[in-house]
Amino acid sequence: MPKQRITKEMIVDAAFALARSGGLERLTVTDIAAKLGCSVQPIYSYCQSMEGLRSDVSARARQFVQGYVAERIDPKDPFFSTGRAYIQLAKEEPCILKMFLFQSRTGISSLEDLYRFEAAPQMAQAIADSLHISAEQAKQLHLDMLIYTIGIGAIYSVTTPGIPADEIYARQERAYQIFLKNILEEQND
């Protein structure tokens, strides 16, 4: 039987599968080789360093998160459904959420930079239209909710046996109401 040719794509796929179930920090070349049924040599020949491989796996996690959230967005309420999708991701895929959250983001020196990097460009306008606020106010509301949702999602993903989802959703809704109230009060000043 001919030997299987190992590709970089296969290595990243295997590393992602292992990190998905056990976390990026526990990823080893030996485990990847075992998953692929090969020696460690092909892994070392394709990957300059474990840091580079972890970066590739983190990029795959970002793609996964974007796809996961996109599949769960309700076009009638993209803002609310996006927040819920992140919380659902925290419950179902905690290792992927951690890879996504803790990946390096270069060139970010302000929350404005972070917002541009993380948010879909059309989201602020969609929120503005649905809530009858300015695009700038919508962007601030969205940023506040992103920060809150990612924070509470991180907490949710590491608690055992786990906080009930309804409690998390209620907190998320409460934060939304408070942030929106502040924006509306600023609008009336």
PDB file of C-alpha atoms in Angstrom:
ATOM      1  CA  MET A   1       0.000   0.000   0.000  1.00  0.00           C
ATOM      2  CA  PRO A   2       1.500   3.391  -0.986  1.00  0.00           C
ATOM      3  CA  LYS A   3       2.225   5.917   1.720  1.00  0.00           C
ATOM      4  CA  GLN A   4      -0.200   8.798   2.087  1.00  0.00           C
ATOM      5  CA  ARG A   5       1.283  12.147   1.116  1.00  0.00           C
ATOM      6  CA  ILE A   6       0.867  14.523   4.057  1.00  0.00           C
ATOM      7  CA  THR A   7       0.076  18.118   3.123  1.00  0.00           C
ATOM      8  CA  LYS A   8       0.162  21.284   5.167  1.00  0.00           C
ATOM      9  CA  GLU A   9      -3.642  21.459   4.853  1.00  0.00           C
ATOM     10  CA  MET A  10      -3.929  17.988   6.404  1.00  0.00           C
ATOM     11  CA  ILE A  11      -1.635  19.037   9.241  1.00  0.00           C
ATOM     12  CA  VAL A  12      -3.657  22.189   9.971  1.00  0.00           C
ATOM     13  CA  ASP A  13      -6.906  20.180   9.771  1.00  0.00           C
ATOM     14  CA  ALA A  14      -5.592  17.595  12.241  1.00  0.00           C
ATOM     15  CA  ALA A  15      -4.205  20.291  14.563  1.00  0.00           C
ATOM     16  CA  PHE A  16      -7.518  22.169  14.452  1.00  0.00           C
ATOM     17  CA  ALA A  17      -9.473  19.006  15.299  1.00  0.00           C
ATOM     18  CA  LEU A  18      -7.183  18.314  18.264  1.00  0.00           C
ATOM     19  CA  ALA A  19      -7.272  21.929  19.485  1.00  0.00           C
ATOM     20  CA  ARG A  20     -11.048  21.995  19.078  1.00  0.00           C
ATOM     21  CA  SER A  21     -11.441  19.226  21.621  1.00  0.00           C
ATOM     22  CA  GLY A  22      -8.468  19.848  23.902  1.00  0.00           C
ATOM     23  CA  GLY A  23      -7.390  23.443  23.501  1.00  0.00           C
ATOM     24  CA  LEU A  24      -4.597  25.094  21.580  1.00  0.00           C
ATOM     25  CA  GLU A  25      -2.224  25.088  24.539  1.00  0.00           C
ATOM     26  CA  ARG A  26      -2.250  21.287  24.689  1.00  0.00           C
ATOM     27  CA  LEU A  27      -1.435  20.812  20.992  1.00  0.00           C
ATOM     28  CA  THR A  28       1.726  18.770  20.337  1.00  0.00           C
ATOM     29  CA  VAL A  29       3.518  17.604  17.199  1.00  0.00           C
ATOM     30  CA  THR A  30       3.359  14.029  18.497  1.00  0.00           C
ATOM     31  CA  ASP A  31      -0.431  14.185  18.833  1.00  0.00           C
ATOM     32  CA  ILE A  32      -0.804  15.651  15.343  1.00  0.00           C
ATOM     33  CA  ALA A  33       1.400  12.922  13.886  1.00  0.00           C
ATOM     34  CA  ALA A  34      -0.624  10.248  15.705  1.00  0.00           C
ATOM     35  CA  LYS A  35      -3.881  11.724  14.364  1.00  0.00           C
ATOM     36  CA  LEU A  36      -2.473  11.657  10.834  1.00  0.00           C
ATOM     37  CA  GLY A  37      -0.884   8.221  11.265  1.00  0.00           C
ATOM     38  CA  CYS A  38       2.553   9.468  10.273  1.00  0.00           C
ATOM     39  CA  SER A  39       5.879  10.346  11.808  1.00  0.00           C
ATOM     40  CA  VAL A  40       6.600  13.850  13.100  1.00  0.00           C
ATOM     41  CA  GLN A  41       8.888  14.539  10.107  1.00  0.00           C
ATOM     42  CA  PRO A  42       6.187  15.821   7.703  1.00  0.00           C
ATOM     43  CA  ILE A  43       4.876  18.152  10.369  1.00  0.00           C
ATOM     44  CA  TYR A  44       8.308  19.641  10.985  1.00  0.00           C
ATOM     45  CA  SER A  45       8.936  19.972   7.244  1.00  0.00           C
ATOM     46  CA  TYR A  46       5.731  21.973   6.631  1.00  0.00           C
ATOM     47  CA  CYS A  47       5.605  23.982   9.836  1.00  0.00           C
ATOM     48  CA  GLN A  48       8.461  26.303  10.655  1.00  0.00           C
ATOM     49  CA  SER A  49       7.467  26.396  14.326  1.00  0.00           C
ATOM     50  CA  MET A  50       4.670  25.438  16.685  1.00  0.00           C
ATOM     51  CA  GLU A  51       3.916  29.141  16.981  1.00  0.00           C
ATOM     52  CA  GLY A  52       3.314  29.302  13.225  1.00  0.00           C
ATOM     53  CA  LEU A  53       1.108  26.214  13.342  1.00  0.00           C
ATOM     54  CA  ARG A  54      -0.852  27.636  16.267  1.00  0.00           C
ATOM     55  CA  SER A  55      -1.329  30.818  14.253  1.00  0.00           C
ATOM     56  CA  ASP A  56      -2.724  28.769  11.342  1.00  0.00           C
ATOM     57  CA  VAL A  57      -5.048  26.921  13.729  1.00  0.00           C
ATOM     58  CA  SER A  58      -6.181  30.230  15.268  1.00  0.00           C
ATOM     59  CA  ALA A  59      -6.939  31.540  11.778  1.00  0.00           C
ATOM     60  CA  ARG A  60      -9.029  28.421  11.186  1.00  0.00           C
ATOM     61  CA  ALA A  61     -10.822  29.105  14.494  1.00  0.00           C
ATOM     62  CA  ARG A  62     -11.624  32.653  13.300  1.00  0.00           C
ATOM     63  CA  GLN A  63     -13.106  31.223  10.083  1.00  0.00           C
ATOM     64  CA  PHE A  64     -15.097  28.704  12.096  1.00  0.00           C
ATOM     65  CA  VAL A  65     -16.490  31.409  14.399  1.00  0.00           C
ATOM     66  CA  GLN A  66     -17.445  33.634  11.477  1.00  0.00           C
ATOM     67  CA  GLY A  67     -19.246  30.750   9.762  1.00  0.00           C
ATOM     68  CA  TYR A  68     -20.888  29.592  12.983  1.00  0.00           C
ATOM     69  CA  VAL A  69     -22.265  33.045  13.750  1.00  0.00           C
ATOM     70  CA  ALA A  70     -23.305  33.697  10.121  1.00  0.00           C
ATOM     71  CA  GLU A  71     -25.374  30.489  10.082  1.00  0.00           C
ATOM     72  CA  ARG A  72     -27.272  31.614  13.185  1.00  0.00           C
ATOM     73  CA  ILE A  73     -28.016  35.229  12.297  1.00  0.00           C
ATOM     74  CA  ASP A  74     -31.672  36.045  11.984  1.00  0.00           C
ATOM     75  CA  PRO A  75     -31.970  38.585   9.144  1.00  0.00           C
ATOM     76  CA  LYS A  76     -34.943  40.156  10.948  1.00  0.00           C
ATOM     77  CA  ASP A  77     -32.817  40.814  14.040  1.00  0.00           C
ATOM     78  CA  PRO A  78     -29.104  40.477  13.238  1.00  0.00           C
ATOM     79  CA  PHE A  79     -27.945  42.381  16.309  1.00  0.00           C
ATOM     80  CA  PHE A  80     -29.723  40.257  18.899  1.00  0.00           C
ATOM     81  CA  SER A  81     -29.166  36.954  17.085  1.00  0.00           C
ATOM     82  CA  THR A  82     -25.430  37.621  16.718  1.00  0.00           C
ATOM     83  CA  GLY A  83     -25.079  38.074  20.477  1.00  0.00           C
ATOM     84  CA  ARG A  84     -26.986  34.869  21.114  1.00  0.00           C
ATOM     85  CA  ALA A  85     -24.828  33.022  18.585  1.00  0.00           C
ATOM     86  CA  TYR A  86     -21.665  33.976  20.477  1.00  0.00           C
ATOM     87  CA  ILE A  87     -23.156  32.678  23.721  1.00  0.00           C
ATOM     88  CA  GLN A  88     -24.250  29.461  22.006  1.00  0.00           C
ATOM     89  CA  LEU A  89     -20.720  29.101  20.608  1.00  0.00           C
ATOM     90  CA  ALA A  90     -19.308  29.488  24.129  1.00  0.00           C
ATOM     91  CA  LYS A  91     -21.459  26.584  25.278  1.00  0.00           C
ATOM     92  CA  GLU A  92     -20.977  24.257  22.302  1.00  0.00           C
ATOM     93  CA  GLU A  93     -17.387  25.028  21.293  1.00  0.00           C
ATOM     94  CA  PRO A  94     -15.520  26.480  24.284  1.00  0.00           C
ATOM     95  CA  CYS A  95     -12.054  25.612  22.952  1.00  0.00           C
ATOM     96  CA  ILE A  96     -12.769  27.299  19.634  1.00  0.00           C
ATOM     97  CA  LEU A  97     -14.068  30.380  21.415  1.00  0.00           C
ATOM     98  CA  LYS A  98     -10.878  30.547  23.482  1.00  0.00           C
ATOM     99  CA  MET A  99      -8.725  30.207  20.345  1.00  0.00           C
ATOM    100  CA  PHE A 100     -10.722  33.009  18.747  1.00  0.00           C
ATOM    101  CA  LEU A 101     -10.601  35.279  21.790  1.00  0.00           C
ATOM    102  CA  PHE A 102      -6.943  34.832  22.601  1.00  0.00           C
ATOM    103  CA  GLN A 103      -5.454  34.952  19.124  1.00  0.00           C
ATOM    104  CA  SER A 104      -3.071  37.793  18.454  1.00  0.00           C
ATOM    105  CA  ARG A 105      -4.600  40.828  16.791  1.00  0.00           C
ATOM    106  CA  THR A 106      -1.848  42.997  15.376  1.00  0.00           C
ATOM    107  CA  GLY A 107      -2.330  46.647  14.520  1.00  0.00           C
ATOM    108  CA  ILE A 108      -4.986  47.183  17.181  1.00  0.00           C
ATOM    109  CA  SER A 109      -4.236  50.223  19.310  1.00  0.00           C
ATOM    110  CA  SER A 110      -7.751  51.376  20.217  1.00  0.00           C
ATOM    111  CA  LEU A 111     -11.254  50.049  20.696  1.00  0.00           C
ATOM    112  CA  GLU A 112     -12.112  51.771  17.405  1.00  0.00           C
ATOM    113  CA  ASP A 113      -9.457  49.620  15.685  1.00  0.00           C
ATOM    114  CA  LEU A 114     -10.853  46.534  17.406  1.00  0.00           C
ATOM    115  CA  TYR A 115     -14.374  47.376  16.246  1.00  0.00           C
ATOM    116  CA  ARG A 116     -13.254  47.782  12.630  1.00  0.00           C
ATOM    117  CA  PHE A 117     -11.400  44.463  12.854  1.00  0.00           C
ATOM    118  CA  GLU A 118     -14.202  42.454  14.500  1.00  0.00           C
ATOM    119  CA  ALA A 119     -17.501  43.915  13.286  1.00  0.00           C
ATOM    120  CA  ALA A 120     -19.184  43.543   9.930  1.00  0.00           C
ATOM    121  CA  PRO A 121     -19.093  46.963   8.245  1.00  0.00           C
ATOM    122  CA  GLN A 122     -22.844  47.097   7.594  1.00  0.00           C
ATOM    123  CA  MET A 123     -23.874  46.135  11.155  1.00  0.00           C
ATOM    124  CA  ALA A 124     -23.771  49.658  12.646  1.00  0.00           C
ATOM    125  CA  GLN A 125     -26.058  51.000   9.921  1.00  0.00           C
ATOM    126  CA  ALA A 126     -28.481  48.069  10.320  1.00  0.00           C
ATOM    127  CA  ILE A 127     -28.650  48.717  14.068  1.00  0.00           C
ATOM    128  CA  ALA A 128     -29.089  52.454  13.484  1.00  0.00           C
ATOM    129  CA  ASP A 129     -31.960  51.850  11.083  1.00  0.00           C
ATOM    130  CA  SER A 130     -33.751  49.404  13.365  1.00  0.00           C
ATOM    131  CA  LEU A 131     -33.400  51.524  16.534  1.00  0.00           C
ATOM    132  CA  HIS A 132     -33.751  54.957  14.882  1.00  0.00           C
ATOM    133  CA  ILE A 133     -30.441  56.217  16.211  1.00  0.00           C
ATOM    134  CA  SER A 134     -27.389  57.590  14.425  1.00  0.00           C
ATOM    135  CA  ALA A 135     -24.826  55.270  12.884  1.00  0.00           C
ATOM    136  CA  GLU A 136     -22.241  56.541  15.396  1.00  0.00           C
ATOM    137  CA  GLN A 137     -24.555  55.743  18.329  1.00  0.00           C
ATOM    138  CA  ALA A 138     -25.271  52.331  16.824  1.00  0.00           C
ATOM    139  CA  LYS A 139     -21.552  51.674  16.512  1.00  0.00           C
ATOM    140  CA  GLN A 140     -21.030  52.582  20.175  1.00  0.00           C
ATOM    141  CA  LEU A 141     -23.914  50.337  21.237  1.00  0.00           C
ATOM    142  CA  HIS A 142     -22.579  47.498  19.119  1.00  0.00           C
ATOM    143  CA  LEU A 143     -19.054  47.885  20.498  1.00  0.00           C
ATOM    144  CA  ASP A 144     -20.366  47.914  24.074  1.00  0.00           C
ATOM    145  CA  MET A 145     -22.375  44.762  23.372  1.00  0.00           C
ATOM    146  CA  LEU A 146     -19.440  43.053  21.651  1.00  0.00           C
ATOM    147  CA  ILE A 147     -17.231  43.702  24.669  1.00  0.00           C
ATOM    148  CA  TYR A 148     -19.926  42.552  27.089  1.00  0.00           C
ATOM    149  CA  THR A 149     -20.950  39.487  25.076  1.00  0.00           C
ATOM    150  CA  ILE A 150     -17.396  38.316  24.497  1.00  0.00           C
ATOM    151  CA  GLY A 151     -16.646  38.789  28.197  1.00  0.00           C
ATOM    152  CA  ILE A 152     -19.704  36.935  29.434  1.00  0.00           C
ATOM    153  CA  GLY A 153     -19.186  34.307  26.722  1.00  0.00           C
ATOM    154  CA  ALA A 154     -15.656  33.732  28.002  1.00  0.00           C
ATOM    155  CA  ILE A 155     -16.988  33.300  31.539  1.00  0.00           C
ATOM    156  CA  TYR A 156     -19.705  30.981  30.274  1.00  0.00           C
ATOM    157  CA  SER A 157     -17.196  28.836  28.369  1.00  0.00           C
ATOM    158  CA  VAL A 158     -15.054  28.105  31.441  1.00  0.00           C
ATOM    159  CA  THR A 159     -17.647  27.480  34.137  1.00  0.00           C
ATOM    160  CA  THR A 160     -18.423  23.995  35.390  1.00  0.00           C
ATOM    161  CA  PRO A 161     -21.015  22.548  35.569  1.00  0.00           C
ATOM    162  CA  GLY A 162     -22.136  25.676  33.768  1.00  0.00           C
ATOM    163  CA  ILE A 163     -24.311  28.707  34.250  1.00  0.00           C
ATOM    164  CA  PRO A 164     -27.803  28.208  32.805  1.00  0.00           C
ATOM    165  CA  ALA A 165     -28.082  29.736  29.329  1.00  0.00           C
ATOM    166  CA  ASP A 166     -31.251  31.589  30.316  1.00  0.00           C
ATOM    167  CA  GLU A 167     -29.317  33.396  33.052  1.00  0.00           C
ATOM    168  CA  ILE A 168     -26.618  34.393  30.548  1.00  0.00           C
ATOM    169  CA  TYR A 169     -29.225  35.573  28.011  1.00  0.00           C
ATOM    170  CA  ALA A 170     -31.020  37.582  30.715  1.00  0.00           C
ATOM    171  CA  ARG A 171     -27.753  39.339  31.640  1.00  0.00           C
ATOM    172  CA  GLN A 172     -27.024  39.990  28.012  1.00  0.00           C
ATOM    173  CA  GLU A 173     -30.488  41.527  27.558  1.00  0.00           C
ATOM    174  CA  ARG A 174     -30.058  43.613  30.718  1.00  0.00           C
ATOM    175  CA  ALA A 175     -26.732  44.984  29.471  1.00  0.00           C
ATOM    176  CA  TYR A 176     -28.323  45.796  26.114  1.00  0.00           C
ATOM    177  CA  GLN A 177     -31.160  47.701  27.790  1.00  0.00           C
ATOM    178  CA  ILE A 178     -28.734  49.689  29.957  1.00  0.00           C
ATOM    179  CA  PHE A 179     -26.421  50.530  27.040  1.00  0.00           C
ATOM    180  CA  LEU A 180     -29.368  51.527  24.843  1.00  0.00           C
ATOM    181  CA  LYS A 181     -30.893  53.669  27.607  1.00  0.00           C
ATOM    182  CA  ASN A 182     -27.592  55.545  27.985  1.00  0.00           C
ATOM    183  CA  ILE A 183     -27.416  56.191  24.251  1.00  0.00           C
ATOM    184  CA  LEU A 184     -31.017  57.419  24.127  1.00  0.00           C
ATOM    185  CA  GLU A 185     -30.428  59.699  27.118  1.00  0.00           C
ATOM    186  CA  GLU A 186     -27.324  61.144  25.424  1.00  0.00           C
ATOM    187  CA  GLN A 187     -29.405  61.671  22.280  1.00  0.00           C
ATOM    188  CA  ASN A 188     -31.973  63.697  24.242  1.00  0.00           C
ATOM    189  CA  ASP A 189     -29.367  65.883  25.987  1.00  0.00           C
TER     190      ASP A 189
END
